[in-house]
């Protein structure tokens, strides 16, 4: 088995919202006890619907959001306990590509300056060395060298996302966190970026954490996938296994709700209602308010992890019984 | 039965640097109890085609030619007071973003009642009853209670339901759904599409679905029209379209969807053109894999391989007919 690059243990992240009319501060529980390991060289996908906490989780991994408690180990070092210098060094190795390429590039900076910024801050390279690195990475992501003089508004969405990826690459990171890297793009452009991500993973032996709600992208790219619901990982395992044999009722409903282009349409599980508010979490299993298999116990206790196979974990009472029998 | 026909619609924008054409001879029709999907990438003219049906066009847009027939009348030539009897009452619109399409200062009930009062002529108790019925039909729980809520108290899926309820309350004959689920999550998308199917089957409503999601089209639509840079390049019954796509653009779109793992995805090189760009011949030829000399010189006609399936490509010319 491959080495772990990142280990997250029992991570909680909370936001405090402004005072409501009643004067009470609301606490929004965005991430509730996440355990996750990321292996070297894999693409790990975090999937879930909007508001389930996947972006917050990514941000807290590079400490853009402070965690309430828990531990995050990167190469054995606890990220949450790092001091300023260690953190700066850590962020060289873990880079992020943001969701919206229209907002994540500074409109007042030429592309070349945007790409040079991380090198200036983190290295002592000479101007020529920096230029060489920038040229290499730009070519890698398919950007024309001539374009480097231009400003972001002169590029299309797909090109901007390539720039954002190049910016993440210039420091030769080990880990790239990609937060919905293709969801703002059209299908034909989406395919170009997906191909690029796959190529980069192979060429640079990169590890990716891919955050997306698009199941077809996950099935195509990811080695393993974690399904999130209301700040918890409800199911985690190999992509192929989860797509063929989903266990958690939420995963089943989620996968069945995705329209498919190939194969015959399957039975659709339509969930009732909406995602409950993360400021007022349901008791017991967080999914019980919408679960078609809800039992008595689900409303009272929250289920622990059950190992279905090696590398396939689910949090649901339906399988806990099964496990104790084994 | 065809309820709405758009024929040879040409539309453009008067910009500071002159007139730029955005739609080229757009032709499609919607039938009772059927769903037509207009598919294409952003900026290809799907939304503007739909908006020209309701004559809800930006000031700079100008229709240069074309006929939109509804109930034996041409919607383009109608006065705005005549149009008011059709908009919302007989042709309803479900806009793309449910978050911004309701007025935040009025309760959802007020907004629904307004529609019922104006279009149905009902008032008081009767209108209120009708509103509750409409909410129940779109499966909003505690309908009576929920009429008093403000839009911000609704989730995205609920807002979209409330808007669909407005269309249902007036028994609209045609529903124009402009990316109705793009802003929603997949599980909510499944709920909304389920509801649209029910409306289609029970009320025999014609639905025009505008989307960029081919998988959604495959599972829901009866007919597909693919748009590229202002022109409909292929049109066919959905089952036939997915089994046998003809136009290179349709094929490329279908191949660029991630499906089989490990296989490198086909991509379409370059970008869709902006409306300022003048392209000679076939609008797709600068990005087409099968480009021939003739493609840059002449505009391909619609070549039919059968009564319902045409493709505007010279490759289809070999085995298709110009008209049937």
XYZ file of C-alpha atoms in Angstrom:
650
model
C 0.000 0.000 0.000
C 1.168 3.472 -0.830
C 2.320 5.886 1.854
C -0.062 8.423 3.304
C 0.661 12.004 2.352
C -2.099 13.611 4.351
C -4.011 12.349 7.340
C -7.011 14.106 8.795
C -8.268 13.034 12.179
C -11.546 14.055 13.752
C -11.613 17.501 12.171
C -14.273 20.033 13.151
C -14.741 23.440 11.520
C -17.344 25.958 12.609
C -18.462 29.363 11.426
C -20.125 31.867 13.691
C -22.787 33.839 11.896
C -23.850 37.387 12.718
C -26.401 38.064 15.358
C -29.916 37.268 14.271
C -32.962 39.281 15.276
C -33.066 37.478 18.600
C -29.529 38.566 19.361
C -28.135 35.068 19.494
C -25.116 34.091 17.491
C -25.672 31.091 15.314
C -23.021 28.456 14.975
C -22.771 26.799 11.600
C -21.271 23.351 11.819
C -19.559 23.051 8.468
C -17.278 20.087 9.082
C -18.218 17.581 11.766
C -15.601 15.019 12.651
C -13.937 14.140 9.385
C -11.354 11.355 9.214
C -9.588 11.020 5.913
C -6.301 9.758 4.547
C -4.818 10.797 1.241
C -2.188 8.536 -0.291
C 0.769 9.666 -2.312
C 0.045 9.882 -6.024
C -3.682 9.329 -5.907
C -6.618 11.461 -6.953
C -9.007 11.586 -4.056
C -12.408 13.075 -4.773
C -14.624 14.703 -2.189
C -18.197 14.642 -3.427
C -21.407 16.057 -2.106
C -24.094 18.624 -2.663
C -23.676 22.328 -2.104
C -23.498 23.240 1.553
C -22.180 19.859 2.660
C -18.838 21.319 3.727
C -16.521 20.085 0.992
C -14.987 23.474 0.200
C -14.599 24.286 3.886
C -12.783 21.012 4.349
C -10.380 21.890 1.520
C -9.762 25.359 2.887
C -9.081 24.071 6.360
C -6.525 21.617 4.956
C -4.310 24.514 3.881
C -5.413 26.544 6.902
C -7.340 29.186 5.022
C -10.099 28.418 7.527
C -9.161 27.791 11.140
C -10.235 24.407 12.469
C -12.071 24.164 15.766
C -10.385 20.930 16.727
C -8.816 17.872 15.193
C -5.523 17.056 13.571
C -4.182 17.285 10.056
C -0.879 15.528 9.400
C 1.086 16.322 6.271
C 4.072 14.009 5.901
C 3.765 13.298 9.609
C 3.666 16.939 10.756
C 0.572 18.450 12.329
C -0.506 21.333 10.118
C -2.734 22.861 12.766
C 0.186 23.294 15.156
C 2.630 24.782 12.657
C 4.124 28.212 13.294
C 4.291 30.962 10.680
C 7.470 29.717 9.013
C 6.490 26.093 8.969
C 3.118 27.051 7.535
C 4.693 29.057 4.737
C 6.891 26.112 3.907
C 3.910 23.736 4.054
C 1.907 25.841 1.635
C 4.718 25.522 -0.896
C 3.939 21.835 -0.968
C 0.169 22.113 -0.892
C -1.360 24.422 -3.481
C -4.936 25.229 -4.290
C -6.811 25.779 -7.554
C -10.005 27.677 -6.913
C -13.467 27.178 -8.287
C -14.028 30.335 -10.261
C -11.234 31.275 -12.655
C -12.951 34.616 -13.214
C -12.389 35.605 -9.598
C -9.186 33.847 -8.607
C -6.772 35.813 -10.804
C -5.794 39.364 -9.972
C -7.204 41.503 -12.808
C -4.487 44.131 -12.377
C -1.576 41.745 -12.780
C -0.155 40.448 -16.032
C -0.167 36.674 -16.250
C 3.601 36.552 -16.005
C 3.537 38.498 -12.720
C 0.787 36.282 -11.350
C 2.926 33.239 -12.098
C 6.087 34.868 -10.751
C 4.586 35.907 -7.417
C 4.821 32.495 -5.698
C 8.447 32.112 -6.839
C 9.425 35.576 -5.598
C 7.934 34.933 -2.197
C 9.140 31.398 -1.679
C 12.464 31.054 -3.483
C 15.728 32.917 -4.054
C 15.898 32.180 -7.754
C 17.259 34.664 -10.251
C 14.996 36.338 -12.766
C 16.148 34.021 -15.562
C 15.627 30.890 -13.523
C 12.139 32.047 -12.613
C 11.347 32.725 -16.257
C 12.520 29.267 -17.226
C 10.259 27.645 -14.658
C 7.305 29.761 -15.765
C 7.908 28.891 -19.401
C 8.120 25.194 -18.628
C 4.909 25.132 -16.602
C 3.018 27.318 -19.067
C 3.909 24.973 -21.884
C 2.881 22.045 -19.741
C -0.623 23.412 -19.175
C -0.950 24.437 -22.810
C -0.539 28.196 -22.544
C 1.128 30.091 -25.340
C 4.314 31.835 -24.128
C 3.218 34.930 -26.052
C 0.126 35.165 -23.845
C 2.118 35.757 -20.691
C 2.208 39.513 -21.248
C -1.580 39.762 -21.250
C -4.073 40.482 -18.473
C -6.655 37.974 -17.207
C -9.653 39.645 -18.886
C -8.145 38.821 -22.264
C -8.573 35.103 -21.648
C -11.522 32.737 -21.829
C -12.640 30.669 -18.841
C -10.745 27.568 -19.917
C -7.531 29.533 -20.471
C -7.881 31.205 -17.084
C -8.248 27.856 -15.401
C -5.030 26.776 -17.146
C -3.312 29.865 -15.721
C -4.603 29.061 -12.250
C -3.264 25.521 -12.599
C 0.110 26.813 -13.819
C 0.261 29.111 -10.780
C -0.298 26.123 -8.525
C 2.440 24.189 -10.335
C 5.341 26.666 -10.332
C 6.491 25.690 -6.844
C 6.496 21.964 -7.658
C 3.982 21.054 -4.969
C 3.245 17.520 -3.783
C -0.437 18.104 -3.228
C -2.939 20.088 -5.258
C -6.363 20.889 -3.896
C -8.701 21.550 -6.791
C -12.024 23.042 -5.741
C -14.571 22.447 -8.520
C -11.941 23.049 -11.195
C -14.273 22.446 -14.129
C -17.754 23.356 -12.982
C -17.596 26.928 -14.333
C -16.622 25.696 -17.803
C -18.502 24.463 -20.862
C -18.467 20.743 -21.658
C -16.004 20.918 -24.534
C -13.613 23.051 -22.461
C -14.223 20.900 -19.385
C -12.841 17.917 -21.286
C -9.612 19.799 -22.051
C -9.034 20.592 -18.364
C -9.881 17.054 -17.254
C -7.345 15.650 -19.709
C -4.789 18.156 -18.427
C -5.300 17.159 -14.786
C -4.814 13.507 -15.660
C -1.662 14.265 -17.602
C -0.214 16.352 -14.764
C -0.860 13.646 -12.239
C 1.106 11.170 -14.318
C 3.946 13.495 -15.328
C 4.656 15.100 -11.958
C 3.516 12.245 -9.680
C 1.146 14.706 -8.056
C -1.451 13.975 -5.432
C -4.812 15.595 -5.993
C -7.717 16.327 -3.735
C -10.522 16.957 -6.171
C -13.614 18.643 -4.850
C -16.610 18.367 -7.096
C -20.297 17.640 -7.247
C -20.028 16.177 -10.733
C -20.199 12.406 -10.458
C -19.132 11.773 -14.051
C -15.894 13.676 -13.469
C -15.258 11.632 -10.327
C -15.900 8.325 -12.031
C -13.551 9.340 -14.788
C -10.676 10.770 -12.739
C -10.660 9.731 -9.111
C -8.983 6.709 -7.536
C -10.920 6.975 -4.318
C -13.949 8.994 -3.361
C -15.373 10.342 -0.110
C -19.085 11.173 -0.055
C -19.950 14.043 2.292
C -23.291 14.916 3.816
C -23.737 17.769 6.283
C -20.087 17.950 7.210
C -19.558 14.229 7.651
C -18.047 11.627 5.387
C -20.790 9.043 5.118
C -19.033 6.707 2.728
C -15.463 6.366 1.590
C -13.795 3.920 -0.743
C -12.439 3.028 -4.152
C -14.271 4.868 -6.905
C -15.052 1.729 -8.861
C -16.470 0.004 -5.801
C -18.620 2.920 -4.739
C -20.046 3.416 -8.194
C -20.843 -0.265 -8.697
C -21.889 -1.064 -5.172
C -22.872 2.005 -3.149
C -23.876 1.165 0.410
C -25.051 4.299 2.165
C -28.651 5.276 1.317
C -27.460 8.797 0.563
C -24.780 7.605 -1.863
C -27.372 5.415 -3.556
C -29.780 8.321 -3.968
C -27.041 10.678 -5.100
C -25.753 8.294 -7.746
C -29.208 7.441 -8.986
C -30.097 11.125 -9.323
C -27.265 11.805 -11.759
C -28.519 11.723 -15.349
C -26.483 9.289 -17.397
C -25.435 9.543 -20.990
C -24.524 5.890 -21.455
C -26.418 2.770 -20.552
C -30.097 2.412 -19.879
C -31.807 4.661 -17.356
C -32.036 3.085 -13.952
C -34.507 3.250 -11.128
C -34.304 6.709 -9.618
C -34.397 7.202 -5.875
C -35.917 10.607 -5.302
C -35.099 12.051 -1.909
C -37.740 14.091 -0.206
C -37.075 17.555 1.070
C -33.918 19.593 1.223
C -30.614 19.517 3.023
C -31.225 20.530 6.674
C -29.517 23.715 7.807
C -25.981 23.181 9.111
C -26.730 25.602 11.940
C -29.404 23.283 13.289
C -28.181 19.759 12.731
C -30.571 16.825 13.077
C -30.014 14.476 16.003
C -28.595 11.009 15.482
C -27.632 10.178 11.939
C -27.671 13.470 10.050
C -29.297 11.894 7.036
C -32.268 10.387 8.899
C -34.657 13.235 7.980
C -34.453 12.301 4.294
C -33.492 8.639 4.477
C -35.828 6.094 2.867
C -34.486 3.384 5.225
C -34.773 5.370 8.449
C -35.076 3.245 11.594
C -35.765 4.122 15.219
C -32.158 4.080 16.238
C -31.164 6.519 13.471
C -32.997 9.405 15.097
C -31.235 8.857 18.421
C -27.665 7.748 17.900
C -25.142 8.607 15.299
C -23.702 5.590 13.488
C -20.029 4.692 13.665
C -17.861 3.523 10.831
C -18.331 0.082 9.403
C -15.741 -1.512 7.191
C -17.453 -3.231 4.276
C -14.371 -4.299 2.378
C -10.774 -3.347 2.642
C -10.852 0.306 1.629
C -14.595 0.762 1.780
C -16.060 2.386 4.866
C -19.653 3.405 5.484
C -21.400 5.199 8.345
C -24.868 3.690 8.557
C -26.770 1.512 11.025
C -27.955 -0.777 8.229
C -24.454 -2.195 8.031
C -23.469 -2.020 11.683
C -25.613 -5.029 12.437
C -24.051 -6.855 9.561
C -20.625 -6.087 10.902
C -21.278 -7.352 14.429
C -22.584 -10.606 13.021
C -19.390 -11.170 11.070
C -49.940 18.668 -32.323
C -47.659 21.639 -32.771
C -48.516 24.513 -30.457
C -45.646 26.804 -31.226
C -43.537 27.178 -34.322
C -40.446 29.305 -34.718
C -39.452 29.698 -38.345
C -36.293 31.195 -39.826
C -35.710 33.531 -36.946
C -32.857 35.962 -37.555
C -31.836 38.214 -34.724
C -28.921 40.447 -33.966
C -27.651 43.183 -31.694
C -27.072 46.827 -32.517
C -23.711 47.410 -30.904
C -21.543 50.493 -30.901
C -19.495 49.042 -33.714
C -22.471 48.057 -35.837
C -24.986 45.259 -36.152
C -23.917 41.762 -35.177
C -26.061 38.809 -36.025
C -26.630 36.331 -33.185
C -29.272 33.939 -34.539
C -29.265 32.498 -38.043
C -32.485 30.986 -39.431
C -33.450 29.342 -36.158
C -36.350 26.968 -36.724
C -38.010 24.667 -34.219
C -41.458 23.700 -33.002
C -42.912 22.479 -29.737
C -45.661 19.886 -29.495
C -48.347 19.261 -26.875
C -47.227 16.849 -24.197
C -43.694 16.704 -25.561
C -40.397 18.090 -24.357
C -38.054 19.737 -26.828
C -34.516 20.308 -25.622
C -32.448 23.140 -27.036
C -28.845 22.201 -26.300
C -25.635 24.135 -26.680
C -22.696 25.755 -24.949
C -22.914 29.130 -23.277
C -23.277 31.993 -25.704
C -24.673 29.902 -28.553
C -28.046 31.670 -28.550
C -30.310 29.242 -26.684
C -31.660 31.748 -24.197
C -32.118 34.558 -26.701
C -34.121 32.186 -28.921
C -36.429 31.387 -26.027
C -36.726 35.005 -24.977
C -37.738 36.036 -28.469
C -40.780 33.772 -28.127
C -41.969 35.903 -25.220
C -40.560 39.066 -26.788
C -38.537 39.686 -23.656
C -35.484 40.934 -25.487
C -32.799 43.385 -24.469
C -33.149 46.858 -26.010
C -30.332 46.392 -28.460
C -31.661 43.134 -29.858
C -33.414 43.359 -33.196
C -35.321 40.625 -35.025
C -34.622 41.103 -38.716
C -36.819 38.346 -40.060
C -38.721 35.270 -38.997
C -42.122 34.127 -37.814
C -43.126 32.801 -34.398
C -46.566 31.245 -34.688
C -48.684 30.580 -31.632
C -52.428 30.042 -31.887
C -52.371 31.124 -35.567
C -50.843 34.471 -34.683
C -47.372 35.842 -35.181
C -45.959 36.748 -31.774
C -43.368 39.061 -33.322
C -46.009 41.373 -34.731
C -48.161 41.482 -31.617
C -48.657 44.623 -29.567
C -47.426 44.569 -26.005
C -50.955 44.540 -24.569
C -51.803 41.483 -26.648
C -48.595 39.855 -25.509
C -49.513 40.427 -21.886
C -52.420 38.066 -22.290
C -50.046 35.391 -23.445
C -47.002 35.885 -21.221
C -47.396 34.062 -17.961
C -50.904 32.901 -18.816
C -50.460 30.755 -21.885
C -46.683 30.632 -22.204
C -44.887 30.556 -18.881
C -41.193 30.948 -18.187
C -39.109 29.140 -15.597
C -35.952 31.214 -15.422
C -32.463 29.928 -14.846
C -31.754 31.281 -11.424
C -34.547 30.792 -8.904
C -32.561 32.788 -6.365
C -33.009 36.069 -8.230
C -36.311 35.592 -9.995
C -38.621 36.207 -7.034
C -39.067 39.640 -5.475
C -37.427 39.528 -2.047
C -39.739 42.198 -0.596
C -43.012 40.326 -1.068
C -44.113 36.979 0.297
C -44.121 34.098 -2.152
C -47.891 33.919 -1.660
C -48.347 37.560 -2.708
C -46.406 36.924 -5.866
C -48.367 33.794 -6.686
C -51.693 35.533 -5.932
C -50.761 38.422 -8.191
C -50.383 36.034 -11.103
C -53.677 34.329 -10.315
C -55.559 37.611 -9.909
C -54.287 39.124 -13.139
C -54.459 36.103 -15.368
C -57.383 34.158 -13.962
C -59.519 37.072 -12.838
C -60.096 35.412 -9.489
C -60.090 37.288 -6.216
C -60.355 36.798 -2.485
C -61.065 33.344 -1.172
C -61.143 31.720 -4.612
C -57.741 33.050 -5.575
C -56.323 31.960 -2.243
C -57.683 28.447 -2.699
C -56.203 28.271 -6.156
C -52.822 29.340 -4.756
C -52.896 26.586 -2.144
C -53.836 24.059 -4.813
C -50.947 25.169 -6.983
C -48.498 24.856 -4.094
C -49.803 21.415 -3.230
C -49.449 20.311 -6.794
C -45.742 21.122 -6.810
C -45.375 19.284 -3.488
C -44.494 22.183 -1.239
C -45.216 20.879 2.259
C -47.595 22.882 4.534
C -48.786 24.878 1.507
C -50.997 27.295 3.427
C -48.270 28.137 5.872
C -45.651 28.491 3.155
C -47.640 31.086 1.205
C -46.752 33.518 3.970
C -43.018 32.908 3.645
C -40.595 35.285 2.011
C -38.326 34.038 -0.773
C -35.267 34.000 1.487
C -36.985 31.448 3.691
C -37.203 29.043 0.755
C -34.390 26.791 -0.424
C -33.341 26.824 -4.082
C -35.455 23.815 -4.964
C -38.508 25.261 -3.210
C -38.158 28.590 -5.024
C -38.045 26.776 -8.330
C -41.189 24.873 -7.297
C -42.933 28.117 -6.385
C -42.148 29.472 -9.845
C -43.438 26.300 -11.463
C -46.574 26.683 -9.319
C -47.146 30.107 -10.897
C -47.053 28.519 -14.338
C -49.417 25.750 -13.243
C -51.924 28.071 -11.614
C -52.611 29.598 -15.024
C -52.710 26.316 -16.906
C -50.012 27.472 -19.283
C -49.979 25.572 -22.558
C -46.260 26.012 -22.987
C -43.542 26.001 -20.355
C -40.208 27.492 -21.287
C -37.657 26.161 -18.828
C -34.345 27.984 -19.183
C -31.727 25.846 -17.441
C -34.258 25.105 -14.685
C -31.931 22.882 -12.686
C -28.474 24.304 -13.382
C -28.383 26.192 -10.095
C -29.648 23.172 -8.135
C -28.051 20.058 -6.674
C -28.515 16.703 -8.375
C -30.929 15.272 -5.823
C -33.053 18.429 -6.105
C -32.668 18.354 -9.885
C -34.176 14.864 -9.856
C -37.167 16.175 -7.877
C -37.767 19.065 -10.294
C -37.412 16.945 -13.436
C -39.804 14.411 -11.936
C -42.304 17.211 -11.419
C -41.915 18.457 -14.992
C -42.605 14.963 -16.297
C -45.775 14.808 -14.270
C -46.941 18.170 -15.624
C -46.167 17.084 -19.161
C -48.092 13.836 -18.825
C -51.063 15.040 -16.787
C -51.696 18.399 -18.407
C -50.398 17.729 -21.887
C -48.168 20.795 -21.557
C -45.522 21.457 -24.166
C -42.109 22.040 -22.606
C -39.145 23.799 -24.137
C -36.114 22.820 -22.108
C -32.991 24.900 -22.537
C -29.892 23.235 -21.203
C -26.245 22.461 -21.756
C -26.458 19.082 -20.006
C -26.697 16.283 -22.566
C -27.235 13.598 -19.957
C -30.260 15.474 -18.646
C -31.562 15.695 -22.213
C -31.102 12.006 -22.799
C -33.178 11.076 -19.799
C -35.930 13.631 -20.243
C -36.437 15.094 -23.702
C -38.476 13.763 -26.613
C -36.757 15.848 -29.263
C -33.309 17.457 -29.347
C -32.083 20.487 -31.256
C -28.393 21.272 -31.000
C -27.328 24.885 -31.385
C -23.909 26.152 -32.280
C -22.993 29.831 -32.646
C -26.537 30.933 -33.396
C -27.583 28.144 -35.725
C -29.404 24.873 -35.149
C -26.962 22.340 -36.531
C -28.874 19.146 -35.821
C -32.358 18.195 -34.793
C -33.741 14.721 -34.132
C -35.917 12.631 -31.839
C -33.902 12.096 -28.651
C -33.508 8.329 -28.988
C -32.296 8.684 -32.548
C -29.994 11.568 -31.722
C -28.131 9.653 -29.046
C -27.931 6.473 -31.129
C -26.886 8.156 -34.344
C -25.637 11.720 -34.022
C -24.773 13.152 -37.437
C -23.231 16.591 -37.066
C -19.528 16.648 -36.093
C -20.320 19.159 -33.340
C -22.960 16.888 -31.806
C -20.567 13.966 -31.953
C -17.760 15.983 -30.393
C -20.025 17.181 -27.585
C -21.108 13.637 -26.807
C -17.515 12.406 -26.835
C -16.275 15.108 -24.509
C -18.434 13.872 -21.643
C -16.350 11.823 -19.214
C -17.694 8.295 -19.294
C -15.243 5.512 -19.910
C -12.437 5.652 -17.408
C -8.874 5.901 -18.569
C -9.692 6.846 -22.137
C -8.401 10.297 -23.111
C -11.379 12.554 -23.633
C -12.028 13.977 -27.052
C -11.888 17.719 -27.004
C -13.016 20.386 -29.409
C -10.053 22.609 -30.114
C -10.416 26.352 -29.731
C -13.270 28.420 -28.391
C -16.842 29.007 -29.497
C -16.820 32.210 -31.608
C -18.129 35.495 -30.245
C -20.900 37.213 -32.168
C -18.505 39.850 -33.471
C -16.520 37.235 -35.345
C -17.482 36.864 -38.974
C -17.248 33.260 -40.106
C -17.718 32.296 -43.721
C -19.524 29.102 -44.674
C -20.323 26.616 -41.909
C -20.113 28.295 -38.498
C -18.367 25.258 -37.031
C -15.684 24.799 -39.675
C -12.772 26.479 -37.803
C -13.112 23.883 -35.028
C -14.278 20.896 -37.048
C -12.161 17.760 -37.372
C -13.664 16.858 -40.727
C -13.358 20.274 -42.330
C -13.365 20.294 -46.140
C -12.779 23.057 -48.645
C -16.451 23.572 -49.294
C -17.129 24.207 -45.577
C -15.476 27.614 -45.556
C -17.094 28.658 -48.824
C -20.750 27.673 -48.617
C -23.291 27.532 -45.846
C -24.596 23.982 -45.505
C -28.366 23.505 -45.771
C -30.337 21.259 -43.481
C -29.970 17.757 -44.909
C -32.685 15.352 -43.776
C -31.990 11.657 -43.377
C -35.607 11.151 -42.440
C -38.641 13.285 -41.732
C -37.557 14.242 -38.217
C -33.797 14.153 -38.330
C -31.615 16.711 -40.078
C -28.042 17.869 -39.821
C -26.599 21.037 -41.295
C -23.349 19.527 -42.517
C -21.915 18.787 -45.944
C -20.991 15.311 -44.725
C -24.691 14.537 -44.364
C -25.371 15.850 -47.857
C -24.151 12.561 -49.330
C -27.006 10.545 -47.889
C -29.556 13.164 -46.880
C -32.090 15.210 -48.767
C -32.503 18.958 -48.716
C -36.168 18.823 -47.904
C -38.895 16.296 -47.364
